[in-house]
Amino acid sequence: MKKNIIILLLMSLLFPVEHVCGEEMEKYPQLSLRILETTDLHSHILDFDYVNKRRTIEFGLSRTASLIQQARKDQLNTLLFDVGDVIKGNALADYVASSNVLYYTDIHPAYKSMNLLKYDAATIGNHEFNYGIDFLLKSIQGADFPFVNANIYVDDQNNYDQDDIHFFSPYIILNKNIMTNNGKEMLLKVGVIGLITPITAQWDKEHLENKVKIKNMQETAEEIVPKMKKEGADIIIALVHAGLHSDNDLKEKKGNNVKDVSKVNGIDVILYGHSHSLFPKKGERSSLQVQHHTGKINGKPAVQAGFWGNHLGIIDLTLEKKAGKWSILESKSTAKPIIRIIKEKKVPIVSPYQPIEYMMSQYHRDTIDFLKKNIMKQP
Ligand SMILES: [Zn+2]
């Protein structure tokens, strides 16, 4: 009997690692999270080129939507965001803005399509203001997903910053039920903050002057992100409607490009747009800050999905929870195209997503009629 106890004691002394490993597996849960991005859709919902009046395989959310469906099939935990510039940019957009569409359906067809795809949140782009603030507010009312922007404030006509009020919700904390890698359901609090290039205030002066003011992106984020952390955000995603470089005619360049935002402590992931480029881009030269080969900006996973739905931004993350905190173990960023080139020929990778095609059919016919009438009106 004594002999057995001694053997057991010896065994536990010789193989303690096994026990620790088992506990560690429990202690440090890991999960895979896939974050999807569209940006600068400019009302290109269908794969239709209204300038040349023909179908195209090169753009259109109806095609990106099929990539979204595929990306969701391959991964259980996914989030979908849009980074702005949705309601201006083609004949469909002009038709909606110049007709009574919003009054008889209450939903902008661009947002109606995005509702079908179940976005988690979106931010505002500069072109959202092109038809005026009232049209924008009426349009976003029809979206089934929240909009966030932190650096657009109501212009209260005084010079005190302390009493300034945000024009939109500056951020949101999404409570997402996710599945860990060992099959346990957990709650992940995903903080989402929105930021826009302040040059919007100059470009859309006729609609924005004396109504709103737009502040520095980096400074605003530095003020807001700690609040999000306090509210329990496990991970913070920044939706940034600004390119890699400050807009050239912007007076206050410092703090107003994506690189500056990526320096803000607490921001974990960056989805950006506005400049219609790709990040990461194959073959593009990297710098110390902007690394196409790792898909990171200042060490943070980032993506930019081109424009008009020609790419889907994808960031795959592996997260680990240690001492109550989730952190990023691994990341992979991809700007996935909707076409590929085979023997110098453009070939579609996906076909259009039928629910969007069907839902858009009447709006499309009305847009074609609108174009005909407007051509006839011209002298
Ligand atoms: Zn833009």
Short mmCIF file of C-alpha atoms and ligand atoms in Angstrom, two decimals:
data_model
loop_
_atom_site.label_atom_id
_atom_site.label_comp_id
_atom_site.label_asym_id
_atom_site.label_seq_id
_atom_site.Cartn_x
_atom_site.Cartn_y
_atom_site.Cartn_z
CA MET A 1 0.00 0.00 0.00
CA LYS A 2 2.73 2.43 1.10
CA LYS A 3 4.71 1.41 -1.95
CA ASN A 4 1.79 2.45 -4.23
CA ILE A 5 1.49 5.86 -2.60
CA ILE A 6 5.23 6.42 -3.00
CA ILE A 7 4.99 5.46 -6.71
CA LEU A 8 2.05 7.86 -7.21
CA LEU A 9 3.95 10.66 -5.46
CA LEU A 10 7.00 9.97 -7.59
CA MET A 11 4.85 9.96 -10.76
CA SER A 12 3.32 13.35 -9.92
CA LEU A 13 6.77 14.77 -9.19
CA LEU A 14 8.17 13.37 -12.43
CA PHE A 15 5.25 14.47 -14.70
CA PRO A 16 3.92 17.74 -13.29
CA VAL A 17 4.04 19.47 -16.71
CA GLU A 18 1.09 17.53 -18.05
CA HIS A 19 -1.15 18.90 -15.30
CA VAL A 20 0.04 22.49 -15.81
CA CYS A 21 -0.50 22.23 -19.58
CA GLY A 22 -4.03 20.98 -19.07
CA GLU A 23 -4.81 23.86 -16.74
CA GLU A 24 -3.20 26.36 -19.11
CA MET A 25 -5.41 25.15 -21.95
CA GLU A 26 -8.38 26.02 -19.74
CA LYS A 27 -6.83 29.21 -18.41
CA TYR A 28 -5.94 30.74 -21.76
CA PRO A 29 -8.81 30.35 -24.21
CA GLN A 30 -8.11 31.16 -27.84
CA LEU A 31 -10.50 32.15 -30.62
CA SER A 32 -10.43 32.87 -34.32
CA LEU A 33 -12.17 36.02 -35.49
CA ARG A 34 -12.65 37.14 -39.09
CA ILE A 35 -13.28 40.84 -39.70
CA LEU A 36 -14.71 41.86 -43.08
CA GLU A 37 -14.63 45.31 -44.68
CA THR A 38 -16.26 47.14 -47.57
CA THR A 39 -15.40 50.74 -48.36
CA ASP A 40 -16.10 53.50 -50.88
CA LEU A 41 -19.02 51.67 -52.50
CA HIS A 42 -20.28 54.98 -53.97
CA SER A 43 -23.71 53.41 -54.61
CA HIS A 44 -22.25 50.75 -56.91
CA ILE A 45 -24.64 48.15 -55.58
CA LEU A 46 -25.28 46.26 -58.80
CA ASP A 47 -22.59 45.09 -61.18
CA PHE A 48 -23.74 47.72 -63.66
CA ASP A 49 -21.75 50.53 -65.26
CA TYR A 50 -24.24 53.42 -65.64
CA VAL A 51 -21.74 55.52 -67.65
CA ASN A 52 -21.38 52.95 -70.43
CA LYS A 53 -24.77 51.38 -69.70
CA ARG A 54 -23.58 47.80 -69.49
CA ARG A 55 -23.03 45.08 -66.96
CA THR A 56 -19.55 44.65 -65.54
CA ILE A 57 -17.62 42.00 -63.66
CA GLU A 58 -15.25 44.57 -62.17
CA PHE A 59 -17.34 46.15 -59.38
CA GLY A 60 -20.64 46.11 -57.51
CA LEU A 61 -21.63 45.12 -53.97
CA SER A 62 -23.82 42.35 -55.42
CA ARG A 63 -20.54 40.57 -56.31
CA THR A 64 -18.63 41.49 -53.13
CA ALA A 65 -21.66 40.10 -51.28
CA SER A 66 -20.90 36.64 -52.67
CA LEU A 67 -17.34 36.94 -51.29
CA ILE A 68 -18.89 37.91 -47.94
CA GLN A 69 -21.07 34.78 -47.98
CA GLN A 70 -18.01 32.61 -48.77
CA ALA A 71 -15.93 34.25 -46.03
CA ARG A 72 -18.71 33.57 -43.52
CA LYS A 73 -18.97 29.91 -44.53
CA ASP A 74 -15.29 29.33 -43.76
CA GLN A 75 -15.29 30.96 -40.33
CA LEU A 76 -17.80 30.82 -37.48
CA ASN A 77 -16.94 34.15 -35.84
CA THR A 78 -17.23 37.02 -38.32
CA LEU A 79 -17.91 40.74 -38.20
CA LEU A 80 -18.78 42.99 -41.16
CA PHE A 81 -18.14 46.75 -41.36
CA ASP A 82 -18.38 49.54 -43.94
CA VAL A 83 -16.01 52.49 -43.90
CA GLY A 84 -18.11 55.07 -45.75
CA ASP A 85 -18.79 56.90 -49.01
CA VAL A 86 -21.97 54.96 -49.79
CA ILE A 87 -24.67 57.36 -50.93
CA LYS A 88 -22.93 59.41 -53.66
CA GLY A 89 -21.07 58.42 -56.79
CA ASN A 90 -23.23 57.10 -59.63
CA ALA A 91 -26.55 57.52 -61.45
CA LEU A 92 -28.44 55.39 -58.91
CA ALA A 93 -27.24 57.74 -56.14
CA ASP A 94 -28.30 60.82 -58.13
CA TYR A 95 -31.67 59.25 -58.92
CA VAL A 96 -32.36 58.52 -55.24
CA ALA A 97 -31.28 62.02 -54.17
CA SER A 98 -33.38 63.81 -56.79
CA SER A 99 -36.56 61.74 -56.47
CA ASN A 100 -39.01 60.84 -53.74
CA VAL A 101 -37.59 57.35 -53.24
CA LEU A 102 -36.77 57.96 -49.57
CA TYR A 103 -40.29 59.23 -48.94
CA TYR A 104 -42.08 56.28 -50.42
CA THR A 105 -39.81 53.46 -49.28
CA ASP A 106 -38.06 55.14 -46.34
CA ILE A 107 -34.90 53.20 -47.09
CA HIS A 108 -32.07 54.19 -49.40
CA PRO A 109 -31.54 51.24 -51.78
CA ALA A 110 -27.82 51.17 -50.91
CA TYR A 111 -28.61 50.68 -47.22
CA LYS A 112 -31.48 48.35 -48.11
CA SER A 113 -28.91 46.12 -49.84
CA MET A 114 -26.47 46.42 -46.96
CA ASN A 115 -29.27 45.45 -44.55
CA LEU A 116 -29.54 42.14 -46.39
CA LEU A 117 -25.88 41.48 -45.59
CA LYS A 118 -26.27 42.17 -41.87
CA TYR A 119 -23.47 44.65 -41.26
CA ASP A 120 -22.35 45.03 -37.65
CA ALA A 121 -21.57 48.76 -37.93
CA ALA A 122 -20.45 51.47 -40.37
CA THR A 123 -18.86 54.89 -40.39
CA ILE A 124 -19.50 58.06 -42.37
CA GLY A 125 -17.48 59.12 -45.43
CA ASN A 126 -17.00 62.65 -46.75
CA HIS A 127 -19.30 61.99 -49.73
CA GLU A 128 -22.14 61.19 -47.34
CA PHE A 129 -22.53 64.97 -46.95
CA ASN A 130 -22.70 65.80 -50.67
CA TYR A 131 -26.51 66.01 -50.81
CA GLY A 132 -26.75 67.84 -47.48
CA ILE A 133 -27.07 66.78 -43.84
CA ASP A 134 -30.86 66.27 -43.96
CA PHE A 135 -30.61 63.80 -46.83
CA LEU A 136 -27.84 61.92 -45.00
CA LEU A 137 -29.82 61.66 -41.76
CA LYS A 138 -32.93 60.53 -43.63
CA SER A 139 -30.86 57.92 -45.51
CA ILE A 140 -29.10 56.37 -42.53
CA GLN A 141 -32.39 56.08 -40.66
CA GLY A 142 -33.16 53.12 -42.91
CA ALA A 143 -30.00 51.20 -42.03
CA ASP A 144 -30.41 48.24 -39.67
CA PHE A 145 -26.88 48.72 -38.36
CA PRO A 146 -25.32 51.47 -36.21
CA PHE A 147 -23.16 54.35 -37.51
CA VAL A 148 -20.22 55.62 -35.51
CA ASN A 149 -18.11 58.73 -35.85
CA ALA A 150 -16.13 60.37 -33.03
CA ASN A 151 -14.55 63.49 -34.56
CA ILE A 152 -17.58 65.26 -36.08
CA TYR A 153 -19.11 67.61 -33.51
CA VAL A 154 -22.12 69.93 -33.48
CA ASP A 155 -20.87 73.47 -34.11
CA ASP A 156 -22.18 75.21 -30.98
CA GLN A 157 -20.65 78.56 -32.08
CA ASN A 158 -18.45 78.92 -29.00
CA ASN A 159 -14.74 78.35 -28.68
CA TYR A 160 -14.87 75.94 -25.75
CA ASP A 161 -14.03 72.33 -26.49
CA GLN A 162 -15.26 71.04 -23.15
CA ASP A 163 -18.96 71.40 -23.95
CA ASP A 164 -18.80 70.05 -27.51
CA ILE A 165 -21.32 67.37 -28.44
CA HIS A 166 -20.70 64.54 -30.90
CA PHE A 167 -22.87 64.72 -34.04
CA PHE A 168 -23.04 60.91 -34.32
CA SER A 169 -22.46 58.18 -31.73
CA PRO A 170 -18.67 58.31 -31.30
CA TYR A 171 -18.38 54.56 -30.70
CA ILE A 172 -20.29 51.41 -29.95
CA ILE A 173 -19.51 48.32 -27.92
CA LEU A 174 -20.92 45.26 -29.71
CA ASN A 175 -21.68 42.26 -27.50
CA LYS A 176 -20.80 39.32 -29.72
CA ASN A 177 -21.36 35.71 -28.80
CA ILE A 178 -18.36 33.90 -30.17
CA MET A 179 -17.11 30.33 -30.14
CA THR A 180 -13.64 29.69 -28.73
CA ASN A 181 -11.29 27.26 -30.47
CA ASN A 182 -12.21 24.54 -27.98
CA GLY A 183 -15.93 24.94 -28.63
CA LYS A 184 -17.02 27.14 -25.74
CA GLU A 185 -19.43 30.02 -26.27
CA MET A 186 -18.11 33.32 -24.90
CA LEU A 187 -19.05 36.97 -24.91
CA LEU A 188 -16.62 39.24 -26.72
CA LYS A 189 -17.06 42.98 -26.31
CA VAL A 190 -16.02 44.55 -29.61
CA GLY A 191 -15.47 48.31 -29.44
CA VAL A 192 -15.90 50.17 -32.73
CA ILE A 193 -14.86 53.81 -33.19
CA GLY A 194 -15.34 55.88 -36.36
CA LEU A 195 -13.10 58.68 -37.65
CA ILE A 196 -13.15 60.89 -40.77
CA THR A 197 -10.60 63.11 -42.49
CA PRO A 198 -11.20 66.69 -41.25
CA ILE A 199 -10.79 68.00 -44.81
CA THR A 200 -14.47 67.05 -45.24
CA ALA A 201 -15.34 70.33 -43.48
CA GLN A 202 -13.63 72.29 -46.28
CA TRP A 203 -14.81 70.13 -49.18
CA ASP A 204 -18.46 70.23 -48.10
CA LYS A 205 -18.38 73.74 -46.68
CA GLU A 206 -21.73 74.67 -48.25
CA HIS A 207 -23.49 71.92 -46.27
CA LEU A 208 -21.38 71.89 -43.09
CA GLU A 209 -20.35 75.46 -42.25
CA ASN A 210 -21.77 76.64 -38.90
CA LYS A 211 -23.46 73.26 -38.45
CA VAL A 212 -20.64 70.87 -37.60
CA LYS A 213 -16.92 70.99 -36.89
CA ILE A 214 -14.48 68.19 -37.50
CA LYS A 215 -11.56 67.69 -35.11
CA ASN A 216 -8.17 66.00 -35.33
CA MET A 217 -8.48 62.22 -35.70
CA GLN A 218 -5.57 61.11 -33.50
CA GLU A 219 -6.34 63.52 -30.67
CA THR A 220 -10.01 62.53 -30.71
CA ALA A 221 -9.19 58.82 -30.66
CA GLU A 222 -6.74 59.32 -27.77
CA GLU A 223 -9.56 60.89 -25.78
CA ILE A 224 -12.27 58.35 -26.69
CA VAL A 225 -10.44 55.00 -26.65
CA PRO A 226 -9.78 54.99 -22.86
CA LYS A 227 -13.55 55.46 -22.35
CA MET A 228 -14.20 52.41 -24.52
CA LYS A 229 -11.69 50.40 -22.49
CA LYS A 230 -13.40 51.53 -19.29
CA GLU A 231 -16.71 50.27 -20.67
CA GLY A 232 -15.11 46.86 -21.09
CA ALA A 233 -14.14 46.68 -24.77
CA ASP A 234 -12.08 43.49 -25.20
CA ILE A 235 -10.83 44.56 -28.60
CA ILE A 236 -11.08 47.93 -30.39
CA ILE A 237 -11.57 48.32 -34.13
CA ALA A 238 -11.15 51.74 -35.76
CA LEU A 239 -13.17 52.50 -38.91
CA VAL A 240 -11.16 55.30 -40.50
CA HIS A 241 -12.39 57.25 -43.51
CA ALA A 242 -8.96 58.65 -44.39
CA GLY A 243 -6.08 57.35 -46.51
CA LEU A 244 -2.46 56.63 -45.72
CA HIS A 245 -1.47 60.21 -46.45
CA SER A 246 -3.12 63.38 -45.18
CA ASP A 247 -5.18 65.14 -47.81
CA ASN A 248 -2.68 67.53 -49.37
CA ASP A 249 -4.65 70.70 -48.85
CA LEU A 250 -5.34 69.93 -45.20
CA LYS A 251 -3.78 72.62 -42.98
CA GLU A 252 -3.36 70.47 -39.90
CA LYS A 253 -1.71 67.42 -41.42
CA LYS A 254 -0.36 65.96 -38.19
CA GLY A 255 -2.69 63.43 -36.61
CA ASN A 256 -4.94 63.06 -39.61
CA ASN A 257 -3.86 60.00 -41.50
CA VAL A 258 -4.18 56.29 -40.84
CA LYS A 259 -0.58 56.03 -39.64
CA ASP A 260 -1.32 58.57 -36.88
CA VAL A 261 -4.48 56.73 -35.83
CA SER A 262 -2.55 53.46 -35.66
CA LYS A 263 -0.30 55.00 -32.98
CA VAL A 264 -3.23 55.43 -30.58
CA ASN A 265 -2.88 53.11 -27.58
CA GLY A 266 -5.75 50.67 -27.28
CA ILE A 267 -6.73 50.55 -30.96
CA ASP A 268 -6.15 46.95 -32.04
CA VAL A 269 -7.35 46.78 -35.67
CA ILE A 270 -7.75 49.35 -38.45
CA LEU A 271 -10.20 49.22 -41.35
CA TYR A 272 -9.76 52.23 -43.62
CA GLY A 273 -10.86 53.73 -46.92
CA HIS A 274 -11.30 57.03 -48.79
CA SER A 275 -8.22 56.94 -51.05
CA HIS A 276 -9.51 53.99 -53.16
CA SER A 277 -6.24 52.06 -52.75
CA LEU A 278 -5.47 48.57 -51.54
CA PHE A 279 -3.81 47.47 -48.35
CA PRO A 280 -2.03 45.16 -48.21
CA LYS A 281 -0.97 45.21 -51.87
CA LYS A 282 1.16 42.50 -53.42
CA GLY A 283 4.55 43.69 -54.61
CA GLU A 284 4.17 47.11 -52.97
CA ARG A 285 7.23 48.42 -51.12
CA SER A 286 6.91 48.44 -47.37
CA SER A 287 8.28 51.00 -44.95
CA LEU A 288 9.00 50.65 -41.25
CA GLN A 289 5.48 51.88 -40.44
CA VAL A 290 3.48 50.57 -43.39
CA GLN A 291 4.16 46.89 -44.02
CA HIS A 292 2.37 45.32 -46.95
CA HIS A 293 4.06 41.94 -46.40
CA THR A 294 2.73 41.62 -42.83
CA GLY A 295 -0.52 43.55 -43.45
CA LYS A 296 0.25 45.84 -40.53
CA ILE A 297 0.50 49.59 -39.97
CA ASN A 298 2.67 50.46 -36.97
CA GLY A 299 2.34 46.84 -35.92
CA LYS A 300 -1.48 46.80 -36.04
CA PRO A 301 -3.48 44.61 -38.44
CA ALA A 302 -5.05 46.82 -41.14
CA VAL A 303 -6.94 46.50 -44.41
CA GLN A 304 -8.23 48.76 -47.21
CA ALA A 305 -10.63 47.17 -49.70
CA GLY A 306 -10.22 49.35 -52.83
CA PHE A 307 -13.46 50.91 -54.07
CA TRP A 308 -16.92 50.24 -55.60
CA GLY A 309 -16.93 46.75 -54.06
CA ASN A 310 -14.06 45.54 -56.24
CA HIS A 311 -12.41 43.94 -53.20
CA LEU A 312 -13.43 42.56 -49.82
CA GLY A 313 -11.15 43.42 -46.92
CA ILE A 314 -10.47 40.43 -44.65
CA ILE A 315 -8.54 40.35 -41.38
CA ASP A 316 -8.18 36.94 -39.74
CA LEU A 317 -7.22 37.15 -36.09
CA THR A 318 -6.28 34.63 -33.44
CA LEU A 319 -7.00 36.04 -30.01
CA GLU A 320 -5.91 34.71 -26.64
CA LYS A 321 -7.28 35.56 -23.22
CA LYS A 322 -4.72 35.89 -20.45
CA ALA A 323 -5.38 37.41 -17.01
CA GLY A 324 -8.85 38.49 -18.19
CA LYS A 325 -7.54 40.31 -21.26
CA TRP A 326 -7.87 39.33 -24.90
CA SER A 327 -4.84 40.04 -27.06
CA ILE A 328 -3.92 39.36 -30.69
CA LEU A 329 -1.62 36.35 -31.15
CA GLU A 330 -1.66 36.25 -34.95
CA SER A 331 -3.17 38.20 -37.83
CA LYS A 332 -3.49 37.96 -41.60
CA SER A 333 -4.83 40.82 -43.74
CA THR A 334 -6.07 40.35 -47.29
CA ALA A 335 -7.74 42.60 -49.85
CA LYS A 336 -9.56 39.91 -51.84
CA PRO A 337 -10.57 40.83 -55.41
CA ILE A 338 -13.83 39.87 -57.15
CA ILE A 339 -11.95 39.10 -60.39
CA ARG A 340 -8.65 37.48 -61.32
CA ILE A 341 -6.49 37.77 -64.41
CA ILE A 342 -6.01 34.58 -66.43
CA LYS A 343 -3.88 34.88 -69.58
CA GLU A 344 -4.34 38.66 -69.53
CA LYS A 345 -8.12 38.22 -69.38
CA LYS A 346 -10.29 39.41 -66.50
CA VAL A 347 -12.29 36.50 -65.11
CA PRO A 348 -14.94 36.75 -62.36
CA ILE A 349 -14.28 34.84 -59.15
CA VAL A 350 -17.89 35.14 -57.94
CA SER A 351 -21.33 35.62 -59.45
CA PRO A 352 -23.78 38.28 -58.21
CA TYR A 353 -25.65 37.65 -54.97
CA GLN A 354 -29.25 37.02 -56.02
CA PRO A 355 -31.14 38.63 -53.10
CA ILE A 356 -29.45 41.98 -53.87
CA GLU A 357 -30.03 41.61 -57.64
CA TYR A 358 -33.71 40.90 -57.03
CA MET A 359 -34.21 43.66 -54.47
CA MET A 360 -32.47 46.23 -56.69
CA SER A 361 -34.28 45.42 -59.94
CA GLN A 362 -36.97 48.12 -59.72
CA TYR A 363 -34.49 50.79 -58.51
CA HIS A 364 -32.25 49.84 -61.43
CA ARG A 365 -35.05 50.22 -64.00
CA ASP A 366 -35.99 53.58 -62.47
CA THR A 367 -32.36 54.72 -62.66
CA ILE A 368 -32.20 53.87 -66.37
CA ASP A 369 -35.46 55.87 -66.92
CA PHE A 370 -34.01 58.74 -64.86
CA LEU A 371 -30.91 58.77 -67.10
CA LYS A 372 -33.03 58.81 -70.30
CA LYS A 373 -35.16 61.70 -69.04
CA ASN A 374 -32.11 63.70 -67.99
CA ILE A 375 -30.41 63.24 -71.35
CA MET A 376 -33.62 64.43 -73.05
CA LYS A 377 -33.74 67.48 -70.78
CA GLN A 378 -30.29 68.64 -71.86
CA PRO A 379 -30.34 71.24 -74.70
ZN ZN B 1 -13.92 59.56 -49.14
#
